Coordinates of N, CA and C in Angstrom, one line a residue:
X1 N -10.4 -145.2 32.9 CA -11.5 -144.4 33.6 C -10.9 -143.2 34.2
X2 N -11.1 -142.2 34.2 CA -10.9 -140.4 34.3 C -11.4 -141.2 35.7
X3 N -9.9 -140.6 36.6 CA -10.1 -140.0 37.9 C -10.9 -138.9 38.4
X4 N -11.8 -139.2 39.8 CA -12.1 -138.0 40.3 C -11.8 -137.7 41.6
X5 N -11.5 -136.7 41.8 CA -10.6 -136.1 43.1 C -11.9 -135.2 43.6
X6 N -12.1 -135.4 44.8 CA -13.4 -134.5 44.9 C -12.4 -133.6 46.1
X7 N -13.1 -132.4 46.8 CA -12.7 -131.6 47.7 C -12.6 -131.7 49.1
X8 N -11.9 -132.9 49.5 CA -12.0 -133.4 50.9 C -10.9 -133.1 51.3
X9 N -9.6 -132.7 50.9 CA -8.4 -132.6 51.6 C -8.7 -132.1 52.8
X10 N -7.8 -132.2 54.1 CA -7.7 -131.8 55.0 C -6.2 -130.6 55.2
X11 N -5.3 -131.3 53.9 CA -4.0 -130.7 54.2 C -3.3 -129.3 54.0
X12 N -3.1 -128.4 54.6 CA -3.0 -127.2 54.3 C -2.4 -126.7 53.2
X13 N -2.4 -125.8 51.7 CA -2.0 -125.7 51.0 C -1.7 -124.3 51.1
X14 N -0.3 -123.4 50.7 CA 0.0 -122.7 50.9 C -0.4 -121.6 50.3
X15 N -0.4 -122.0 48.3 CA -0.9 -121.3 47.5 C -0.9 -121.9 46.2
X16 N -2.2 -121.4 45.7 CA -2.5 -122.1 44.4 C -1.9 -121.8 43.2
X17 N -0.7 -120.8 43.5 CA -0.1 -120.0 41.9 C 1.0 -120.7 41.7
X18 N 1.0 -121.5 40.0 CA 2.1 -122.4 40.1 C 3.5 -122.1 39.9
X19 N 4.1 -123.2 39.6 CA 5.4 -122.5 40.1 C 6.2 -121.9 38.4
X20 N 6.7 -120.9 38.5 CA 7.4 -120.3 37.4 C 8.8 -119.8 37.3
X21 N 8.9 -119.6 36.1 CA 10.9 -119.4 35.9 C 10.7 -117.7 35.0
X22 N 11.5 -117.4 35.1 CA 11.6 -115.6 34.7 C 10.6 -114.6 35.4
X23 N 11.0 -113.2 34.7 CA 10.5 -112.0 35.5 C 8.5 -112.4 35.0
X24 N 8.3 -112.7 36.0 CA 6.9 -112.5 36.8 C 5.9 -111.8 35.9
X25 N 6.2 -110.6 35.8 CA 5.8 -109.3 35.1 C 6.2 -109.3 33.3
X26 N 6.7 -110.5 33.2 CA 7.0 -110.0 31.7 C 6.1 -110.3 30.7
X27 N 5.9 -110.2 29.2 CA 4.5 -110.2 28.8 C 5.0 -111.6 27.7
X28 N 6.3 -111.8 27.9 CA 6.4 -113.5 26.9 C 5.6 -114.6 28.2
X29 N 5.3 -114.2 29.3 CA 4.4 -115.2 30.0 C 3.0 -114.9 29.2
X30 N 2.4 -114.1 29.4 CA 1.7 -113.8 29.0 C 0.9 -114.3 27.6
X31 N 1.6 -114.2 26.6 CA 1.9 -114.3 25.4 C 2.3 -116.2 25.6
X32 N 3.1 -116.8 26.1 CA 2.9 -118.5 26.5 C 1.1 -118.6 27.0
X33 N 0.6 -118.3 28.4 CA -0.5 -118.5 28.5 C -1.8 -118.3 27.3
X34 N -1.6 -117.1 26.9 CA -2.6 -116.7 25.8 C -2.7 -118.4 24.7
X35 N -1.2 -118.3 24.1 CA -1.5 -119.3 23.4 C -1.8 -120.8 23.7
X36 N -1.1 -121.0 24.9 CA -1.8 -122.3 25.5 C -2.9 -122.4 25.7
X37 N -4.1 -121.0 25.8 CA -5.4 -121.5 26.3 C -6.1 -121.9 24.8
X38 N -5.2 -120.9 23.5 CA -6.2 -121.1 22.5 C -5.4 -123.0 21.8
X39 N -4.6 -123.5 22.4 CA -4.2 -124.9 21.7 C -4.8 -125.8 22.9
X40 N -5.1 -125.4 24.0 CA -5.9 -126.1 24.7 C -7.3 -126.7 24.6
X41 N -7.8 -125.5 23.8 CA -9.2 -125.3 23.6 C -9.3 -126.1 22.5
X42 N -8.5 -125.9 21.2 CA -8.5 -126.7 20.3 C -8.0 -128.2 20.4
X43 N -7.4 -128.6 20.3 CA -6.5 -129.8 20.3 C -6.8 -130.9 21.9
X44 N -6.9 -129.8 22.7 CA -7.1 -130.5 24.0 C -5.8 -130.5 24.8
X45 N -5.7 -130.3 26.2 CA -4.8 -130.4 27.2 C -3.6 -131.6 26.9
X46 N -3.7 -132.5 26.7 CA -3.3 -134.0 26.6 C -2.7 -133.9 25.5
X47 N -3.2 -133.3 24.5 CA -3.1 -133.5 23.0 C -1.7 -132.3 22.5
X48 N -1.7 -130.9 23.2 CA -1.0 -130.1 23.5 C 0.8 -130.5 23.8
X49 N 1.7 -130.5 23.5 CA 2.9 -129.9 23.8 C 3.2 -129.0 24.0
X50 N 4.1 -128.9 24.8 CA 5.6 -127.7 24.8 C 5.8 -127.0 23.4
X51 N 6.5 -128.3 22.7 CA 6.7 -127.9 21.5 C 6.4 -127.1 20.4
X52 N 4.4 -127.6 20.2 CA 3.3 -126.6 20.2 C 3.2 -125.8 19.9
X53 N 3.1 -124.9 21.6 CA 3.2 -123.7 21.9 C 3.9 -123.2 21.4
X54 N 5.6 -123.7 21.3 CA 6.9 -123.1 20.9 C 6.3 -122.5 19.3
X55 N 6.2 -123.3 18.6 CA 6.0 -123.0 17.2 C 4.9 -121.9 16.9
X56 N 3.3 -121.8 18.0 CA 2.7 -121.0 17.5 C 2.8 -120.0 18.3
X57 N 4.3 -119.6 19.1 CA 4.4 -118.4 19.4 C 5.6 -117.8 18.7
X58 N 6.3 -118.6 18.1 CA 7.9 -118.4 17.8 C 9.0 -118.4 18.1
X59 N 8.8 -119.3 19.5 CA 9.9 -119.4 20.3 C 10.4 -120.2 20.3
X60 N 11.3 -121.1 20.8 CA 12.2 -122.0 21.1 C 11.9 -122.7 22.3
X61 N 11.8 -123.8 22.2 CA 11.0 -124.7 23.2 C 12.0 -124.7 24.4
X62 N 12.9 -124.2 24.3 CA 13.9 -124.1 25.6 C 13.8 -122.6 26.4
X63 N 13.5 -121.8 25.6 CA 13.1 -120.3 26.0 C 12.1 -120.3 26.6
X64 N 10.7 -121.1 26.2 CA 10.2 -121.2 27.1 C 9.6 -121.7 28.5
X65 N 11.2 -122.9 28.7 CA 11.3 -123.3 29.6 C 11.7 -122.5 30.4
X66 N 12.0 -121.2 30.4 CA 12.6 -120.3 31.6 C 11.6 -119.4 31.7
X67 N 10.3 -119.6 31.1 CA 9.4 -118.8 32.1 C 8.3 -119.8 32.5
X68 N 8.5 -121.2 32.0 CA 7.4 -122.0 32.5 C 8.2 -123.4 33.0
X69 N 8.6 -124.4 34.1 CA 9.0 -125.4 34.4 C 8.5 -126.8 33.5
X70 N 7.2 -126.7 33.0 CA 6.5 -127.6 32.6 C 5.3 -127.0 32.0
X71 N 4.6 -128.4 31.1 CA 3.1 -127.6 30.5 C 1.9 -127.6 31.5
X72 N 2.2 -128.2 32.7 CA 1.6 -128.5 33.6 C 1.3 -127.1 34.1
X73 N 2.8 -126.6 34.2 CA 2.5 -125.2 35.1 C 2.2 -124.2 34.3
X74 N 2.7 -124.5 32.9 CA 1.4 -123.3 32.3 C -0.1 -123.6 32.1
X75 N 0.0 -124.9 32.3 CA -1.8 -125.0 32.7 C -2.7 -124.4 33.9
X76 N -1.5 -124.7 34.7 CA -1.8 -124.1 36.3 C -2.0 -122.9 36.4
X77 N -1.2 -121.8 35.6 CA -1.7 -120.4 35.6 C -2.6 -119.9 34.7
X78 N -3.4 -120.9 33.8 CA -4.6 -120.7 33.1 C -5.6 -121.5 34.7
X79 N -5.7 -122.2 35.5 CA -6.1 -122.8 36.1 C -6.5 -122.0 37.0
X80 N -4.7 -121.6 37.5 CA -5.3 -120.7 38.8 C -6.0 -119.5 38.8
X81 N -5.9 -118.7 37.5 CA -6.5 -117.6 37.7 C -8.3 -117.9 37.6
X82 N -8.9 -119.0 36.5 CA -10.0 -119.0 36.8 C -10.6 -119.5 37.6
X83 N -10.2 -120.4 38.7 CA -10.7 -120.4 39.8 C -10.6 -119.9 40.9
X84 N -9.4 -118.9 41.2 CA -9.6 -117.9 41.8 C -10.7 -116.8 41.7
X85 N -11.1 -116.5 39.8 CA -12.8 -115.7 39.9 C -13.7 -116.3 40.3
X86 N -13.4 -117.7 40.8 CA -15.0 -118.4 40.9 C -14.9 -118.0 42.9
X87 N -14.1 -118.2 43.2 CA -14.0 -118.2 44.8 C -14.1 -116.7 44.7
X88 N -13.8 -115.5 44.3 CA -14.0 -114.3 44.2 C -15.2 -114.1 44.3
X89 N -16.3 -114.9 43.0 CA -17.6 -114.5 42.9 C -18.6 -115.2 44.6
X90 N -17.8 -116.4 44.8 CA -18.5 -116.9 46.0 C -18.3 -116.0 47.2
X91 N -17.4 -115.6 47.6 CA -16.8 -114.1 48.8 C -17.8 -113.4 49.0
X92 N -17.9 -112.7 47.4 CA -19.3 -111.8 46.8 C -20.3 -112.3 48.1
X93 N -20.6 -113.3 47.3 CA -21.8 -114.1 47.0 C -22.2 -114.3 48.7
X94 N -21.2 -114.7 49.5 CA -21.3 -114.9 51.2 C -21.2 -113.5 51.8
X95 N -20.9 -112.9 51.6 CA -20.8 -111.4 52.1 C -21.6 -110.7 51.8
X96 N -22.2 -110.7 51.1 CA -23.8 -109.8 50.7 C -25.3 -110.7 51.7
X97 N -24.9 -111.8 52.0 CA -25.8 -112.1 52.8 C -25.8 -111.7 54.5
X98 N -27.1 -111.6 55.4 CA -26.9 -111.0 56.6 C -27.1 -112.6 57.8
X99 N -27.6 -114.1 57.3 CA -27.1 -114.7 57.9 C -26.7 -115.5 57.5
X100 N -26.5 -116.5 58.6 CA -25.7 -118.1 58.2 C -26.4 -119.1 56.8
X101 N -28.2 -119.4 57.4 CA -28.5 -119.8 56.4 C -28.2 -119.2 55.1
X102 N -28.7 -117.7 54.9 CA -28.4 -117.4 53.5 C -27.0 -117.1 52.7
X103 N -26.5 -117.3 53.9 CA -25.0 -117.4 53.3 C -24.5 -118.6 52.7
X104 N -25.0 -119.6 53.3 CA -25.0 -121.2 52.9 C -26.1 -121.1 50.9
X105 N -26.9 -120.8 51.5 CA -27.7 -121.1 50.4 C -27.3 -119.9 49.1
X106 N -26.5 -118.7 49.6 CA -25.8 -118.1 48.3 C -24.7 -118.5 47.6
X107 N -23.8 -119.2 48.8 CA -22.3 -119.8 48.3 C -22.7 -121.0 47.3
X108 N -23.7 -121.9 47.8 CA -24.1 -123.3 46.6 C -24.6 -122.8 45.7
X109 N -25.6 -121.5 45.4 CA -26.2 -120.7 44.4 C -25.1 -120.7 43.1
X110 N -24.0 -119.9 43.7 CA -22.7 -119.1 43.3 C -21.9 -120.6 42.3
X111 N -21.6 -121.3 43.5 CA -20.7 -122.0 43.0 C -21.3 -122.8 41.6
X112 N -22.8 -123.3 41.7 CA -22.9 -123.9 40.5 C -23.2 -123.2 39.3
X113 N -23.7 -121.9 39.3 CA -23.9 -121.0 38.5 C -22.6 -120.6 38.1
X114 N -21.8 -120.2 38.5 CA -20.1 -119.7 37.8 C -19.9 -121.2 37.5
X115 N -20.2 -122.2 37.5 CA -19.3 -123.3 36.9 C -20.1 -123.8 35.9
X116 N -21.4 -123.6 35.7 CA -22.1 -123.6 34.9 C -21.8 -122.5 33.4
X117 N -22.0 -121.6 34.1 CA -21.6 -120.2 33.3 C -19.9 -120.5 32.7
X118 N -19.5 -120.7 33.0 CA -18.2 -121.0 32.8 C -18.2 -123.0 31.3
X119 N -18.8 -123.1 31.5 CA -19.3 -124.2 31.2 C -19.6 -123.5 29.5
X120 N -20.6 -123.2 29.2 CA -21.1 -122.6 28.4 C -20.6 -121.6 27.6
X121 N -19.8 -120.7 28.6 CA -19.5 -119.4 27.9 C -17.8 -119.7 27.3
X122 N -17.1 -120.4 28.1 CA -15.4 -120.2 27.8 C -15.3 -122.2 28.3
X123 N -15.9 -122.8 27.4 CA -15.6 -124.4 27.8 C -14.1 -124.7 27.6
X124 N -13.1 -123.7 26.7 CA -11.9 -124.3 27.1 C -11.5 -124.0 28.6
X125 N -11.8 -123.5 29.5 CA -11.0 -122.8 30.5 C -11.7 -124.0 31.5
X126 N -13.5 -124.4 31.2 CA -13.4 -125.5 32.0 C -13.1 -126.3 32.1
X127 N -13.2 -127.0 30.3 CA -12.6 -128.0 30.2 C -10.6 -128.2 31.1
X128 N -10.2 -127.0 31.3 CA -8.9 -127.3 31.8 C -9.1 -127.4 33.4
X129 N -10.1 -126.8 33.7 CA -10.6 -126.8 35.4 C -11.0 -128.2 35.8
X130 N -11.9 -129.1 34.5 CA -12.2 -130.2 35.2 C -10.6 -131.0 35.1
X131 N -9.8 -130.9 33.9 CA -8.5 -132.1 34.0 C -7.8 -131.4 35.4
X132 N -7.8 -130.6 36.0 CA -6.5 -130.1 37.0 C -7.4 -131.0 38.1
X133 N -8.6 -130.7 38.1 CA -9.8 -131.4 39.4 C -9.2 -133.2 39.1
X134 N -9.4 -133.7 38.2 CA -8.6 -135.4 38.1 C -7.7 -135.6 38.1
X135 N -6.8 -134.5 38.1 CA -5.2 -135.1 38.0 C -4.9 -134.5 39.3
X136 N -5.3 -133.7 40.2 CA -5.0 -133.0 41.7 C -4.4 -131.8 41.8
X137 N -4.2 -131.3 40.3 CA -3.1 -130.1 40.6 C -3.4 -129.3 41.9
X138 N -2.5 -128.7 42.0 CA -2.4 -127.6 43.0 C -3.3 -126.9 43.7
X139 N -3.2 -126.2 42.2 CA -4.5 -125.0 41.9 C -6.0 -125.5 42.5
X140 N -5.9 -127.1 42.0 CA -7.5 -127.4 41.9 C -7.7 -128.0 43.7
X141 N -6.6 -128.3 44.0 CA -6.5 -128.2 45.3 C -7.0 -127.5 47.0
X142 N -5.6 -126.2 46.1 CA -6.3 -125.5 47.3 C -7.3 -124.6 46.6
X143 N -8.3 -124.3 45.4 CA -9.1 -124.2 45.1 C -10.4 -125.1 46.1
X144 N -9.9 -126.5 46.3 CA -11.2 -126.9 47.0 C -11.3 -126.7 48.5
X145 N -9.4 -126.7 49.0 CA -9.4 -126.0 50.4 C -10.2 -125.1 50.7
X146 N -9.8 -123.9 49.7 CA -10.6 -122.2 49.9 C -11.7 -122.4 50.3
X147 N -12.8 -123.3 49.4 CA -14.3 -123.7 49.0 C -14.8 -123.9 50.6
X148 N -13.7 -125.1 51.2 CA -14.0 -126.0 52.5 C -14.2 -125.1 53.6
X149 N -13.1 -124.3 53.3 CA -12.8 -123.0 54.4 C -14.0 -122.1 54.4
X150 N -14.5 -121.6 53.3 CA -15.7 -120.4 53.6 C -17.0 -121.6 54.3
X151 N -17.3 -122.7 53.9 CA -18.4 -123.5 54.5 C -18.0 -123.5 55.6
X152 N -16.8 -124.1 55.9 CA -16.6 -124.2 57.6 C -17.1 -123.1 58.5
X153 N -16.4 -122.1 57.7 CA -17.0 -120.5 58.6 C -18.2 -120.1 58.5
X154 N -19.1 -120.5 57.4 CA -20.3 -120.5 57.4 C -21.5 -121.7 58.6
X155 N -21.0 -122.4 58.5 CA -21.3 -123.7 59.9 C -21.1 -123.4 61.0
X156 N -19.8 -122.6 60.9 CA -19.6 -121.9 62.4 C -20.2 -121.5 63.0
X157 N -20.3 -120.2 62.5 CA -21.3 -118.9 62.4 C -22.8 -119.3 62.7
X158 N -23.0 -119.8 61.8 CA -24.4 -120.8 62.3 C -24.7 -121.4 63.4
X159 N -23.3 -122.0 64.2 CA -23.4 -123.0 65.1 C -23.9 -121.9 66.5
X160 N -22.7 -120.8 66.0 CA -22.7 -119.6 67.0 C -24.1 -119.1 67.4
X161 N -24.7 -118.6 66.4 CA -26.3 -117.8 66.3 C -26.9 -118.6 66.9
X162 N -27.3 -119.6 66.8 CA -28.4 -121.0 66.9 C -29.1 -121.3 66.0
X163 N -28.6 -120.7 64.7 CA -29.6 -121.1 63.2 C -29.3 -123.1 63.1
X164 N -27.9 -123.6 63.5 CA -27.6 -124.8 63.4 C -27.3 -125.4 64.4
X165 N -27.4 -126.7 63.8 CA -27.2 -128.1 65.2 C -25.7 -128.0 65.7
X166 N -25.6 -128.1 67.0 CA -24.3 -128.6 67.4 C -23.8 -129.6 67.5
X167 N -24.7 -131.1 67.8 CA -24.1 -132.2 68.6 C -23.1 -132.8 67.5
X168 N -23.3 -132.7 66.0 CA -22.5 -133.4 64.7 C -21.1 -132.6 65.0
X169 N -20.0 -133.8 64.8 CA -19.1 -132.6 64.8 C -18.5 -132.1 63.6
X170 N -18.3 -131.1 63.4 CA -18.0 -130.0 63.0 C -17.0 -130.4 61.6
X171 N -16.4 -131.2 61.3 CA -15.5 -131.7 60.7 C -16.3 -132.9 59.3
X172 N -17.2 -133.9 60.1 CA -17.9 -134.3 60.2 C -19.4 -133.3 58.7
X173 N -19.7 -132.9 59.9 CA -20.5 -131.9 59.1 C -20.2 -131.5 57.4
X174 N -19.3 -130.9 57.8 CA -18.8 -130.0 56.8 C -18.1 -131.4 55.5
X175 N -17.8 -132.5 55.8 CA -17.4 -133.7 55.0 C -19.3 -133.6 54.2
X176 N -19.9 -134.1 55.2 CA -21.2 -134.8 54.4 C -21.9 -133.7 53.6
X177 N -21.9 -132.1 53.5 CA -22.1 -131.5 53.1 C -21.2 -130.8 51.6
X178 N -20.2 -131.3 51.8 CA -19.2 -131.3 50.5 C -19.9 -132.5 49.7
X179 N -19.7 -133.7 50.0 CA -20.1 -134.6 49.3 C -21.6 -134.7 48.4
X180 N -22.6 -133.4 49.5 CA -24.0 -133.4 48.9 C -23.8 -132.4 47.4
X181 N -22.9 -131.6 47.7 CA -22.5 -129.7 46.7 C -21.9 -130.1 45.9
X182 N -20.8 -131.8 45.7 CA -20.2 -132.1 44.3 C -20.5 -132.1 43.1
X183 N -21.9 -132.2 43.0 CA -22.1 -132.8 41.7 C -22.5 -131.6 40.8
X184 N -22.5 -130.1 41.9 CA -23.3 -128.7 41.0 C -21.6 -128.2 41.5
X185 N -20.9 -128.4 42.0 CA -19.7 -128.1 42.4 C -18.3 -128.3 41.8
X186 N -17.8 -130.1 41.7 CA -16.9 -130.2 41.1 C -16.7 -129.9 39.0
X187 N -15.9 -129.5 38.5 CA -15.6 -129.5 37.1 C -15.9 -130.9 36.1
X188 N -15.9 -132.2 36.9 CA -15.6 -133.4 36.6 C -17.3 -133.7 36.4
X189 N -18.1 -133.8 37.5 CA -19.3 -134.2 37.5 C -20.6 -133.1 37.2
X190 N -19.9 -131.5 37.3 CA -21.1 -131.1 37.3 C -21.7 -131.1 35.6
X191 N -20.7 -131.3 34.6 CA -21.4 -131.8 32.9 C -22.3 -132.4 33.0
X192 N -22.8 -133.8 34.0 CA -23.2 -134.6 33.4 C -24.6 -134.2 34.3
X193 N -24.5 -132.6 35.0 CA -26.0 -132.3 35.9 C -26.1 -131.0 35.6
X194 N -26.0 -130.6 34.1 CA -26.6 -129.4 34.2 C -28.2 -129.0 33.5
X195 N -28.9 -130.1 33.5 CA -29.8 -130.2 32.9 C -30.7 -129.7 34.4
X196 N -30.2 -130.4 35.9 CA -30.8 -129.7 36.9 C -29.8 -128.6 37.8
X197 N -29.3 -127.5 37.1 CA -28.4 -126.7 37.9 C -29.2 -125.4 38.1
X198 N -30.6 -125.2 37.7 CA -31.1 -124.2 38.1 C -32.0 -124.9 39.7
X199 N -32.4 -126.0 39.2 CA -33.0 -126.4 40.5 C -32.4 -127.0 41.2
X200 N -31.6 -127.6 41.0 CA -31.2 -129.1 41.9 C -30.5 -127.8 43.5
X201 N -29.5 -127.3 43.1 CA -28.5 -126.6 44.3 C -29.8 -125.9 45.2
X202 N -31.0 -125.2 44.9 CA -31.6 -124.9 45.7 C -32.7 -126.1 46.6
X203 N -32.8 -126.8 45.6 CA -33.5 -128.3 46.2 C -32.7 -128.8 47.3
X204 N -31.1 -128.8 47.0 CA -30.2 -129.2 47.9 C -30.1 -128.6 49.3
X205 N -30.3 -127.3 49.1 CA -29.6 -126.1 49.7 C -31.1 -126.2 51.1
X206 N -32.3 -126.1 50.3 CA -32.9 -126.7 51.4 C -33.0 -128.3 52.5
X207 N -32.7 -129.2 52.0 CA -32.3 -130.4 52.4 C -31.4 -130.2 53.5
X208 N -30.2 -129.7 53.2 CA -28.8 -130.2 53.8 C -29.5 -128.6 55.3
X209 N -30.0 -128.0 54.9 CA -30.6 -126.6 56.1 C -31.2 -127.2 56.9
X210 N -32.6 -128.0 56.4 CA -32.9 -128.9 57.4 C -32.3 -129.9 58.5
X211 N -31.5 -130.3 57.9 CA -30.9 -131.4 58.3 C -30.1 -130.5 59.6
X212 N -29.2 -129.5 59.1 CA -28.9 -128.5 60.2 C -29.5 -128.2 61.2
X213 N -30.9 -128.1 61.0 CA -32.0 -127.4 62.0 C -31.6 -127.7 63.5
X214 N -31.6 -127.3 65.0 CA -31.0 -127.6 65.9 C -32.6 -128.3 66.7

């Protein structure tokens, strides 16, 4: 049974960019990534080697052990970068609004629509978003930190204005409201709900506001 890791950590993560061997800037990373996303796409994560890649780039499966530690971590930098645009579009997405509530109700908007959209348009890149989400990588980690962090500040902010309840605490809150946003939220479960991803997050979005109400 496929593990699911949902976005509850508490534990601070430093950074989502995984770990790598050679110059940074060079374009044989590049050139590893490219091809790992198109043998990913095809074949599948799991199904993928080292080896693989070595052959449909031309390299030597040792050579590209000095710009990548593992296939893991070149998954990780196919990983990190696309969920870093989804938390990018959500930023957007909370900063264009003027309060708490609609900041709440743009961030859940955002999140299921980029993972949706994402879904549809480039399925290898989610399909590699939901395996990092089951297996815990890093990436998908402090990917769900980042997520936890803008709600918290959004609850805050709320708590501050008087748009939201105070007596729940704060920790608390922000738990039972992750757990409502998984299923239009995480990579793992939101496949099996996109048949309600234009309604359901706003259905939601009013629910969990209410429930705020002070």
């Amino acid at each position: 049974m496929e593990r699911v890791r949902y976005c509850f950590s508490m534990n601070p993560i430093a950074s989502s960019a995984p770990a790598s061997r050679g110059p940074a800037d060079h374009n044989v990373r590049d050139q590893i990534v490219e091809a790992a996303g198109e043998h990913f796409g095809h074949y599948g994560y799991d199904k993928t080697t080292v080896s693989d890649l070595a052959k449909a780039i031309g390299f030597s499966k040792a050579y590209i052990y000095k710009f990548f530690d593992s296939k893991q971590a070149i998954g990780e930098a196919i990983c990190s970068k696309t969920l870093t645009a989804i938390v990018v579009a959500v930023e957007e997405a909370v900063a264009g609004a003027t309060t708490p509530t609609e900041k709440f109700r743009r961030m859940f908007k955002t999140l299921a629509a980029t993972g949706a959209s994402l879904f549809f348009n480039d399925r290898k890149l989610y399909d590699i978003a939901a395996h990092s989400a089951g297996e815990g990588w890093p990436s998908a980690r402090a990917h769900c930190e980042r997520i936890r962090q803008i709600l918290t500040e959004v609850i805050r902010e709320g708590r501050e204005k008087g748009e939201f309840e105070r007596k729940t605490p704060l920790d608390e809150t922000v738990h039972a409201i992750d757990l409502v946003m998984q299923p239009y939220v995480s990579p793992l479960l939101l496949q099996y709900n996109l048949d309600a991803v234009e309604e359901g997050p706003a259905q939601l979005s009013n629910l969990v506001l209410r429930s705020l109400a002070p």
